[in-house]
Each structure stands twice: as structure tokens, then as C-alpha cells.
Amino acid sequence: QVQLVESGGGLVQAGESLRLSCAASGRTFSSYSMGWFRQAPGKEREFVAGVRTSGSTTYYADSVKGRFTISRDNVKNTVYLQMNSLKPEDTAVYYCAAASIWNYYNLYGTPSEYAYWGQGTQVTVSS
């Protein structure tokens, strides 16, 4: 069982930065691949970024590539999402999630492959 708690959301202006954190409980954090998803009002939940267990391999949605960076600290049981050059279209509730699948490289963008989810943190970017 893994419990996830996100923090770091808020209201910023376009072009500014935010760093989201997701703290995980349990001693098996390092065995999970981790992902960030977001959901805007009236839209489906979409993949933002993912990182494999060791942290050496990362994946990004095209819409955030070059602006967002996912990282993890397996000692602190925390995964981060550094968001730079934010745009109004980045406004959404951001969720972190944990997956324990062997073929994460193929399924990192699929919400149903993630077993555990946090409660979400709101990010609002004004123009």
C-alpha cells in the first residue's frame, strides 16, 4: 500500500515557475515508477510526466517537454515536478500516481496502469 500526498500548487502568472512535490508513505517507494497527471475542468485526465524506479529514465508529454522536469528522491520518498514557463493552458488539478508494472516504458501514459493516486493539487496560471 502506498499513500501519496501532493503539495506545492498555487496561483501564478504566465511565465512563472512552480515546483510540485509528492510525498509517499511506505518503504517500497523505490520499487514504483511514478507519474504526474493533470485534469482541467471538463477534460479527461492526461499524462504529464513519468519517471522509472531509479530516476534515470523519464518521459514527458509533448505539451510540457522542455518546460517541466520530473525527478525523484528515493531516500526522501518524494517525487517532484518542476514547472517552468507556465502557460494558462497548464491550469489544472495535478495528481501524482504510482505504478508497479514491468513494462512501464510502454504504458507510462495510461492512467489505469497506476495503482495509487494522490488527492491532487490545484495549479492556476493567469495570463
PDB file of N, CA and C in Angstrom, residues 29-111:
ATOM      1  N   PHE A  29       8.723   2.639  -1.805  1.00  0.00           N
ATOM      2  CA  PHE A  29       8.603   3.716  -2.796  1.00  0.00           C
ATOM      3  C   PHE A  29       9.525   3.491  -3.982  1.00  0.00           C
ATOM      4  N   SER A  30      10.745   3.052  -3.722  1.00  0.00           N
ATOM      5  CA  SER A  30      11.735   2.907  -4.791  1.00  0.00           C
ATOM      6  C   SER A  30      11.384   1.818  -5.788  1.00  0.00           C
ATOM      7  N   SER A  31      10.406   0.988  -5.479  1.00  0.00           N
ATOM      8  CA  SER A  31      10.014  -0.075  -6.404  1.00  0.00           C
ATOM      9  C   SER A  31       8.900   0.354  -7.354  1.00  0.00           C
ATOM     10  N   TYR A  32       8.416   1.587  -7.197  1.00  0.00           N
ATOM     11  CA  TYR A  32       7.330   2.096  -8.032  1.00  0.00           C
ATOM     12  C   TYR A  32       7.846   3.107  -9.043  1.00  0.00           C
ATOM     13  N   SER A  33       7.371   2.978 -10.256  1.00  0.00           N
ATOM     14  CA  SER A  33       7.509   4.072 -11.206  1.00  0.00           C
ATOM     15  C   SER A  33       6.457   5.116 -10.848  1.00  0.00           C
ATOM     16  N   MET A  34       6.787   6.373 -11.078  1.00  0.00           N
ATOM     17  CA  MET A  34       5.914   7.450 -10.637  1.00  0.00           C
ATOM     18  C   MET A  34       5.522   8.333 -11.814  1.00  0.00           C
ATOM     19  N   GLY A  35       4.310   8.821 -11.762  1.00  0.00           N
ATOM     20  CA  GLY A  35       3.834   9.700 -12.825  1.00  0.00           C
ATOM     21  C   GLY A  35       3.108  10.914 -12.279  1.00  0.00           C
ATOM     22  N   TRP A  36       3.093  11.963 -13.075  1.00  0.00           N
ATOM     23  CA  TRP A  36       2.263  13.138 -12.818  1.00  0.00           C
ATOM     24  C   TRP A  36       1.227  13.222 -13.938  1.00  0.00           C
ATOM     25  N   PHE A  37      -0.006  13.434 -13.536  1.00  0.00           N
ATOM     26  CA  PHE A  37      -1.106  13.641 -14.470  1.00  0.00           C
ATOM     27  C   PHE A  37      -1.785  14.957 -14.107  1.00  0.00           C
ATOM     28  N   ARG A  38      -2.609  15.441 -15.011  1.00  0.00           N
ATOM     29  CA  ARG A  38      -3.386  16.646 -14.697  1.00  0.00           C
ATOM     30  C   ARG A  38      -4.766  16.527 -15.328  1.00  0.00           C
ATOM     31  N   GLN A  39      -5.690  17.253 -14.730  1.00  0.00           N
ATOM     32  CA  GLN A  39      -7.052  17.245 -15.239  1.00  0.00           C
ATOM     33  C   GLN A  39      -7.636  18.639 -15.118  1.00  0.00           C
ATOM     34  N   ALA A  40      -8.003  19.206 -16.253  1.00  0.00           N
ATOM     35  CA  ALA A  40      -8.646  20.511 -16.295  1.00  0.00           C
ATOM     36  C   ALA A  40     -10.160  20.312 -16.295  1.00  0.00           C
ATOM     37  N   PRO A  41     -10.917  21.309 -15.893  1.00  0.00           N
ATOM     38  CA  PRO A  41     -12.383  21.172 -15.867  1.00  0.00           C
ATOM     39  C   PRO A  41     -12.937  20.781 -17.229  1.00  0.00           C
ATOM     40  N   GLY A  42     -13.772  19.751 -17.248  1.00  0.00           N
ATOM     41  CA  GLY A  42     -14.409  19.317 -18.482  1.00  0.00           C
ATOM     42  C   GLY A  42     -13.522  18.500 -19.402  1.00  0.00           C
ATOM     43  N   LYS A  43     -12.311  18.192 -18.944  1.00  0.00           N
ATOM     44  CA  LYS A  43     -11.374  17.428 -19.778  1.00  0.00           C
ATOM     45  C   LYS A  43     -10.984  16.135 -19.080  1.00  0.00           C
ATOM     46  N   GLU A  44     -10.481  15.201 -19.883  1.00  0.00           N
ATOM     47  CA  GLU A  44     -10.015  13.942 -19.323  1.00  0.00           C
ATOM     48  C   GLU A  44      -8.654  14.132 -18.643  1.00  0.00           C
ATOM     49  N   ARG A  45      -8.361  13.221 -17.729  1.00  0.00           N
ATOM     50  CA  ARG A  45      -7.058  13.244 -17.085  1.00  0.00           C
ATOM     51  C   ARG A  45      -5.991  12.910 -18.119  1.00  0.00           C
ATOM     52  N   GLU A  46      -4.921  13.701 -18.134  1.00  0.00           N
ATOM     53  CA  GLU A  46      -3.877  13.490 -19.133  1.00  0.00           C
ATOM     54  C   GLU A  46      -2.512  13.324 -18.480  1.00  0.00           C
ATOM     55  N   PHE A  47      -1.697  12.535 -19.135  1.00  0.00           N
ATOM     56  CA  PHE A  47      -0.335  12.292 -18.668  1.00  0.00           C
ATOM     57  C   PHE A  47       0.501  13.553 -18.837  1.00  0.00           C
ATOM     58  N   VAL A  48       1.349  13.826 -17.843  1.00  0.00           N
ATOM     59  CA  VAL A  48       2.262  14.964 -17.905  1.00  0.00           C
ATOM     60  C   VAL A  48       3.715  14.491 -17.956  1.00  0.00           C
ATOM     61  N   ALA A  49       4.093  13.654 -16.983  1.00  0.00           N
ATOM     62  CA  ALA A  49       5.489  13.207 -16.900  1.00  0.00           C
ATOM     63  C   ALA A  49       5.560  11.923 -16.094  1.00  0.00           C
ATOM     64  N   GLY A  50       6.598  11.130 -16.361  1.00  0.00           N
ATOM     65  CA  GLY A  50       6.796   9.894 -15.628  1.00  0.00           C
ATOM     66  C   GLY A  50       8.273   9.637 -15.403  1.00  0.00           C
ATOM     67  N   VAL A  51       8.564   8.878 -14.367  1.00  0.00           N
ATOM     68  CA  VAL A  51       9.954   8.544 -14.053  1.00  0.00           C
ATOM     69  C   VAL A  51      10.009   7.110 -13.554  1.00  0.00           C
ATOM     70  N   ARG A  52      10.990   6.370 -14.035  1.00  0.00           N
ATOM     71  CA  ARG A  52      11.133   4.983 -13.633  1.00  0.00           C
ATOM     72  C   ARG A  52      11.768   4.895 -12.256  1.00  0.00           C
ATOM     73  N   THR A  53      11.872   3.684 -11.733  1.00  0.00           N
ATOM     74  CA  THR A  53      12.210   3.473 -10.334  1.00  0.00           C
ATOM     75  C   THR A  53      13.528   4.116  -9.918  1.00  0.00           C
ATOM     76  N   SER A  54      14.538   4.016 -10.745  1.00  0.00           N
ATOM     77  CA  SER A  54      15.848   4.556 -10.359  1.00  0.00           C
ATOM     78  C   SER A  54      15.948   6.063 -10.550  1.00  0.00           C
ATOM     79  N   GLY A  55      15.036   6.614 -11.334  1.00  0.00           N
ATOM     80  CA  GLY A  55      15.076   8.041 -11.629  1.00  0.00           C
ATOM     81  C   GLY A  55      15.876   8.396 -12.864  1.00  0.00           C
ATOM     82  N   SER A  56      16.510   7.421 -13.482  1.00  0.00           N
ATOM     83  CA  SER A  56      17.392   7.713 -14.613  1.00  0.00           C
ATOM     84  C   SER A  56      16.635   7.842 -15.930  1.00  0.00           C
ATOM     85  N   THR A  57      15.427   7.338 -16.010  1.00  0.00           N
ATOM     86  CA  THR A  57      14.640   7.397 -17.239  1.00  0.00           C
ATOM     87  C   THR A  57      13.352   8.164 -16.993  1.00  0.00           C
ATOM     88  N   THR A  58      13.123   9.154 -17.833  1.00  0.00           N
ATOM     89  CA  THR A  58      11.944   9.999 -17.678  1.00  0.00           C
ATOM     90  C   THR A  58      11.170  10.085 -18.997  1.00  0.00           C
ATOM     91  N   TYR A  59       9.900  10.430 -18.881  1.00  0.00           N
ATOM     92  CA  TYR A  59       9.015  10.553 -20.031  1.00  0.00           C
ATOM     93  C   TYR A  59       8.189  11.824 -19.857  1.00  0.00           C
ATOM     94  N   TYR A  60       7.873  12.478 -20.973  1.00  0.00           N
ATOM     95  CA  TYR A  60       7.113  13.721 -20.918  1.00  0.00           C
ATOM     96  C   TYR A  60       6.074  13.786 -22.022  1.00  0.00           C
ATOM     97  N   ALA A  61       4.969  14.435 -21.716  1.00  0.00           N
ATOM     98  CA  ALA A  61       4.019  14.780 -22.766  1.00  0.00           C
ATOM     99  C   ALA A  61       4.637  15.861 -23.640  1.00  0.00           C
ATOM    100  N   ASP A  62       4.291  15.859 -24.900  1.00  0.00           N
ATOM    101  CA  ASP A  62       4.850  16.849 -25.823  1.00  0.00           C
ATOM    102  C   ASP A  62       4.534  18.274 -25.367  1.00  0.00           C
ATOM    103  N   SER A  63       3.390  18.462 -24.757  1.00  0.00           N
ATOM    104  CA  SER A  63       2.962  19.804 -24.374  1.00  0.00           C
ATOM    105  C   SER A  63       3.817  20.416 -23.264  1.00  0.00           C
ATOM    106  N   VAL A  64       4.572  19.599 -22.538  1.00  0.00           N
ATOM    107  CA  VAL A  64       5.375  20.130 -21.428  1.00  0.00           C
ATOM    108  C   VAL A  64       6.870  19.894 -21.622  1.00  0.00           C
ATOM    109  N   LYS A  65       7.236  19.189 -22.662  1.00  0.00           N
ATOM    110  CA  LYS A  65       8.636  18.872 -22.899  1.00  0.00           C
ATOM    111  C   LYS A  65       9.454  20.155 -23.033  1.00  0.00           C
ATOM    112  N   GLY A  66      10.556  20.195 -22.306  1.00  0.00           N
ATOM    113  CA  GLY A  66      11.405  21.378 -22.333  1.00  0.00           C
ATOM    114  C   GLY A  66      11.041  22.412 -21.282  1.00  0.00           C
ATOM    115  N   ARG A  67       9.869  22.285 -20.675  1.00  0.00           N
ATOM    116  CA  ARG A  67       9.435  23.238 -19.637  1.00  0.00           C
ATOM    117  C   ARG A  67       9.326  22.575 -18.261  1.00  0.00           C
ATOM    118  N   PHE A  68       8.914  21.324 -18.224  1.00  0.00           N
ATOM    119  CA  PHE A  68       8.727  20.596 -16.973  1.00  0.00           C
ATOM    120  C   PHE A  68       9.839  19.559 -16.801  1.00  0.00           C
ATOM    121  N   THR A  69      10.187  19.314 -15.539  1.00  0.00           N
ATOM    122  CA  THR A  69      11.184  18.297 -15.218  1.00  0.00           C
ATOM    123  C   THR A  69      10.679  17.462 -14.052  1.00  0.00           C
ATOM    124  N   ILE A  70      10.642  16.153 -14.256  1.00  0.00           N
ATOM    125  CA  ILE A  70      10.272  15.245 -13.174  1.00  0.00           C
ATOM    126  C   ILE A  70      11.543  14.655 -12.577  1.00  0.00           C
ATOM    127  N   SER A  71      11.529  14.490 -11.267  1.00  0.00           N
ATOM    128  CA  SER A  71      12.673  13.876 -10.589  1.00  0.00           C
ATOM    129  C   SER A  71      12.149  13.179  -9.339  1.00  0.00           C
ATOM    130  N   ARG A  72      13.011  12.362  -8.745  1.00  0.00           N
ATOM    131  CA  ARG A  72      12.592  11.654  -7.547  1.00  0.00           C
ATOM    132  C   ARG A  72      13.766  11.522  -6.598  1.00  0.00           C
ATOM    133  N   ASP A  73      13.453  11.413  -5.334  1.00  0.00           N
ATOM    134  CA  ASP A  73      14.443  11.190  -4.288  1.00  0.00           C
ATOM    135  C   ASP A  73      13.987   9.952  -3.525  1.00  0.00           C
ATOM    136  N   ASN A  74      14.642   8.840  -3.768  1.00  0.00           N
ATOM    137  CA  ASN A  74      14.209   7.579  -3.154  1.00  0.00           C
ATOM    138  C   ASN A  74      14.590   7.474  -1.679  1.00  0.00           C
ATOM    139  N   VAL A  75      15.393   8.395  -1.199  1.00  0.00           N
ATOM    140  CA  VAL A  75      15.691   8.449   0.238  1.00  0.00           C
ATOM    141  C   VAL A  75      14.572   9.196   0.959  1.00  0.00           C
ATOM    142  N   LYS A  76      14.117  10.274   0.354  1.00  0.00           N
ATOM    143  CA  LYS A  76      13.047  11.078   0.942  1.00  0.00           C
ATOM    144  C   LYS A  76      11.658  10.589   0.547  1.00  0.00           C
ATOM    145  N   ASN A  77      11.593   9.550  -0.282  1.00  0.00           N
ATOM    146  CA  ASN A  77      10.301   9.021  -0.738  1.00  0.00           C
ATOM    147  C   ASN A  77       9.442  10.120  -1.374  1.00  0.00           C
ATOM    148  N   THR A  78      10.054  10.898  -2.236  1.00  0.00           N
ATOM    149  CA  THR A  78       9.353  12.042  -2.818  1.00  0.00           C
ATOM    150  C   THR A  78       9.642  12.130  -4.309  1.00  0.00           C
ATOM    151  N   VAL A  79       8.613  12.497  -5.047  1.00  0.00           N
ATOM    152  CA  VAL A  79       8.775  12.782  -6.464  1.00  0.00           C
ATOM    153  C   VAL A  79       8.396  14.245  -6.687  1.00  0.00           C
ATOM    154  N   TYR A  80       9.104  14.884  -7.593  1.00  0.00           N
ATOM    155  CA  TYR A  80       8.932  16.316  -7.834  1.00  0.00           C
ATOM    156  C   TYR A  80       8.536  16.576  -9.282  1.00  0.00           C
ATOM    157  N   LEU A  81       7.886  17.700  -9.481  1.00  0.00           N
ATOM    158  CA  LEU A  81       7.621  18.186 -10.834  1.00  0.00           C
ATOM    159  C   LEU A  81       7.952  19.670 -10.861  1.00  0.00           C
ATOM    160  N   GLN A  82       9.089  19.995 -11.465  1.00  0.00           N
ATOM    161  CA  GLN A  82       9.488  21.386 -11.628  1.00  0.00           C
ATOM    162  C   GLN A  82       8.830  21.913 -12.894  1.00  0.00           C
ATOM    163  N   MET A  83       8.048  22.967 -12.756  1.00  0.00           N
ATOM    164  CA  MET A  83       7.298  23.509 -13.885  1.00  0.00           C
ATOM    165  C   MET A  83       7.767  24.940 -14.142  1.00  0.00           C
ATOM    166  N   ASN A  84       8.384  25.146 -15.285  1.00  0.00           N
ATOM    167  CA  ASN A  84       8.879  26.470 -15.679  1.00  0.00           C
ATOM    168  C   ASN A  84       8.079  26.991 -16.861  1.00  0.00           C
ATOM    169  N   SER A  85       8.174  28.272 -17.086  1.00  0.00           N
ATOM    170  CA  SER A  85       7.499  28.915 -18.221  1.00  0.00           C
ATOM    171  C   SER A  85       6.033  28.497 -18.305  1.00  0.00           C
ATOM    172  N   LEU A  86       5.357  28.601 -17.194  1.00  0.00           N
ATOM    173  CA  LEU A  86       3.969  28.145 -17.144  1.00  0.00           C
ATOM    174  C   LEU A  86       3.070  28.966 -18.053  1.00  0.00           C
ATOM    175  N   LYS A  87       2.070  28.289 -18.599  1.00  0.00           N
ATOM    176  CA  LYS A  87       1.106  28.888 -19.511  1.00  0.00           C
ATOM    177  C   LYS A  87      -0.299  28.737 -18.932  1.00  0.00           C
ATOM    178  N   PRO A  88      -1.217  29.583 -19.332  1.00  0.00           N
ATOM    179  CA  PRO A  88      -2.598  29.437 -18.843  1.00  0.00           C
ATOM    180  C   PRO A  88      -3.170  28.048 -19.126  1.00  0.00           C
ATOM    181  N   GLU A  89      -2.779  27.434 -20.216  1.00  0.00           N
ATOM    182  CA  GLU A  89      -3.290  26.095 -20.536  1.00  0.00           C
ATOM    183  C   GLU A  89      -2.732  25.004 -19.639  1.00  0.00           C
ATOM    184  N   ASP A  90      -1.793  25.339 -18.768  1.00  0.00           N
ATOM    185  CA  ASP A  90      -1.308  24.378 -17.773  1.00  0.00           C
ATOM    186  C   ASP A  90      -2.210  24.339 -16.546  1.00  0.00           C
ATOM    187  N   THR A  91      -3.188  25.215 -16.491  1.00  0.00           N
ATOM    188  CA  THR A  91      -4.112  25.241 -15.359  1.00  0.00           C
ATOM    189  C   THR A  91      -4.879  23.928 -15.258  1.00  0.00           C
ATOM    190  N   ALA A  92      -4.806  23.302 -14.082  1.00  0.00           N
ATOM    191  CA  ALA A  92      -5.448  22.006 -13.871  1.00  0.00           C
ATOM    192  C   ALA A  92      -5.205  21.573 -12.430  1.00  0.00           C
ATOM    193  N   VAL A  93      -5.863  20.494 -12.055  1.00  0.00           N
ATOM    194  CA  VAL A  93      -5.506  19.786 -10.828  1.00  0.00           C
ATOM    195  C   VAL A  93      -4.444  18.763 -11.213  1.00  0.00           C
ATOM    196  N   TYR A  94      -3.341  18.790 -10.489  1.00  0.00           N
ATOM    197  CA  TYR A  94      -2.222  17.887 -10.770  1.00  0.00           C
ATOM    198  C   TYR A  94      -2.210  16.758  -9.750  1.00  0.00           C
ATOM    199  N   TYR A  95      -2.065  15.536 -10.274  1.00  0.00           N
ATOM    200  CA  TYR A  95      -2.059  14.341  -9.456  1.00  0.00           C
ATOM    201  C   TYR A  95      -0.757  13.574  -9.639  1.00  0.00           C
ATOM    202  N   CYS A  96      -0.237  13.036  -8.554  1.00  0.00           N
ATOM    203  CA  CYS A  96       0.846  12.082  -8.713  1.00  0.00           C
ATOM    204  C   CYS A  96       0.281  10.679  -8.524  1.00  0.00           C
ATOM    205  N   ALA A  97       0.961   9.711  -9.112  1.00  0.00           N
ATOM    206  CA  ALA A  97       0.477   8.343  -9.096  1.00  0.00           C
ATOM    207  C   ALA A  97       1.651   7.382  -9.134  1.00  0.00           C
ATOM    208  N   ALA A  98       1.405   6.168  -8.626  1.00  0.00           N
ATOM    209  CA  ALA A  98       2.447   5.145  -8.531  1.00  0.00           C
ATOM    210  C   ALA A  98       2.038   3.901  -9.300  1.00  0.00           C
ATOM    211  N   ALA A  99       2.993   3.344 -10.040  1.00  0.00           N
ATOM    212  CA  ALA A  99       2.736   2.144 -10.837  1.00  0.00           C
ATOM    213  C   ALA A  99       3.834   1.117 -10.575  1.00  0.00           C
ATOM    214  N   SER A 100       3.432  -0.153 -10.476  1.00  0.00           N
ATOM    215  CA  SER A 100       4.425  -1.217 -10.281  1.00  0.00           C
ATOM    216  C   SER A 100       4.269  -2.234 -11.399  1.00  0.00           C
ATOM    217  N   ILE A 101       4.559  -1.811 -12.610  1.00  0.00           N
ATOM    218  CA  ILE A 101       4.423  -2.682 -13.773  1.00  0.00           C
ATOM    219  C   ILE A 101       5.790  -2.848 -14.426  1.00  0.00           C
ATOM    220  N   TRP A 102       6.051  -4.070 -14.937  1.00  0.00           N
ATOM    221  CA  TRP A 102       7.369  -4.325 -15.505  1.00  0.00           C
ATOM    222  C   TRP A 102       7.586  -3.599 -16.822  1.00  0.00           C
ATOM    223  N   ASN A 103       6.483  -3.332 -17.536  1.00  0.00           N
ATOM    224  CA  ASN A 103       6.584  -2.703 -18.856  1.00  0.00           C
ATOM    225  C   ASN A 103       6.176  -1.235 -18.798  1.00  0.00           C
ATOM    226  N   TYR A 104       6.648  -0.539 -17.767  1.00  0.00           N
ATOM    227  CA  TYR A 104       6.305   0.871 -17.596  1.00  0.00           C
ATOM    228  C   TYR A 104       6.696   1.699 -18.813  1.00  0.00           C
ATOM    229  N   TYR A 105       7.786   1.306 -19.476  1.00  0.00           N
ATOM    230  CA  TYR A 105       8.273   2.065 -20.623  1.00  0.00           C
ATOM    231  C   TYR A 105       7.220   2.142 -21.722  1.00  0.00           C
ATOM    232  N   ASN A 106       6.310   1.193 -21.746  1.00  0.00           N
ATOM    233  CA  ASN A 106       5.294   1.106 -22.785  1.00  0.00           C
ATOM    234  C   ASN A 106       3.948   1.683 -22.339  1.00  0.00           C
ATOM    235  N   LEU A 107       3.731   1.764 -21.044  1.00  0.00           N
ATOM    236  CA  LEU A 107       2.396   2.098 -20.533  1.00  0.00           C
ATOM    237  C   LEU A 107       2.388   3.311 -19.606  1.00  0.00           C
ATOM    238  N   TYR A 108       3.473   4.093 -19.611  1.00  0.00           N
ATOM    239  CA  TYR A 108       3.576   5.170 -18.632  1.00  0.00           C
ATOM    240  C   TYR A 108       2.479   6.216 -18.784  1.00  0.00           C
ATOM    241  N   GLY A 109       1.904   6.316 -19.945  1.00  0.00           N
ATOM    242  CA  GLY A 109       0.888   7.335 -20.177  1.00  0.00           C
ATOM    243  C   GLY A 109      -0.536   6.893 -19.898  1.00  0.00           C
ATOM    244  N   THR A 110      -0.712   5.686 -19.404  1.00  0.00           N
ATOM    245  CA  THR A 110      -2.043   5.104 -19.231  1.00  0.00           C
ATOM    246  C   THR A 110      -2.481   5.190 -17.776  1.00  0.00           C
ATOM    247  N   PRO A 111      -3.459   6.024 -17.453  1.00  0.00           N
ATOM    248  CA  PRO A 111      -3.856   6.191 -16.044  1.00  0.00           C
ATOM    249  C   PRO A 111      -4.252   4.886 -15.367  1.00  0.00           C
TER     250      PRO A 111
END
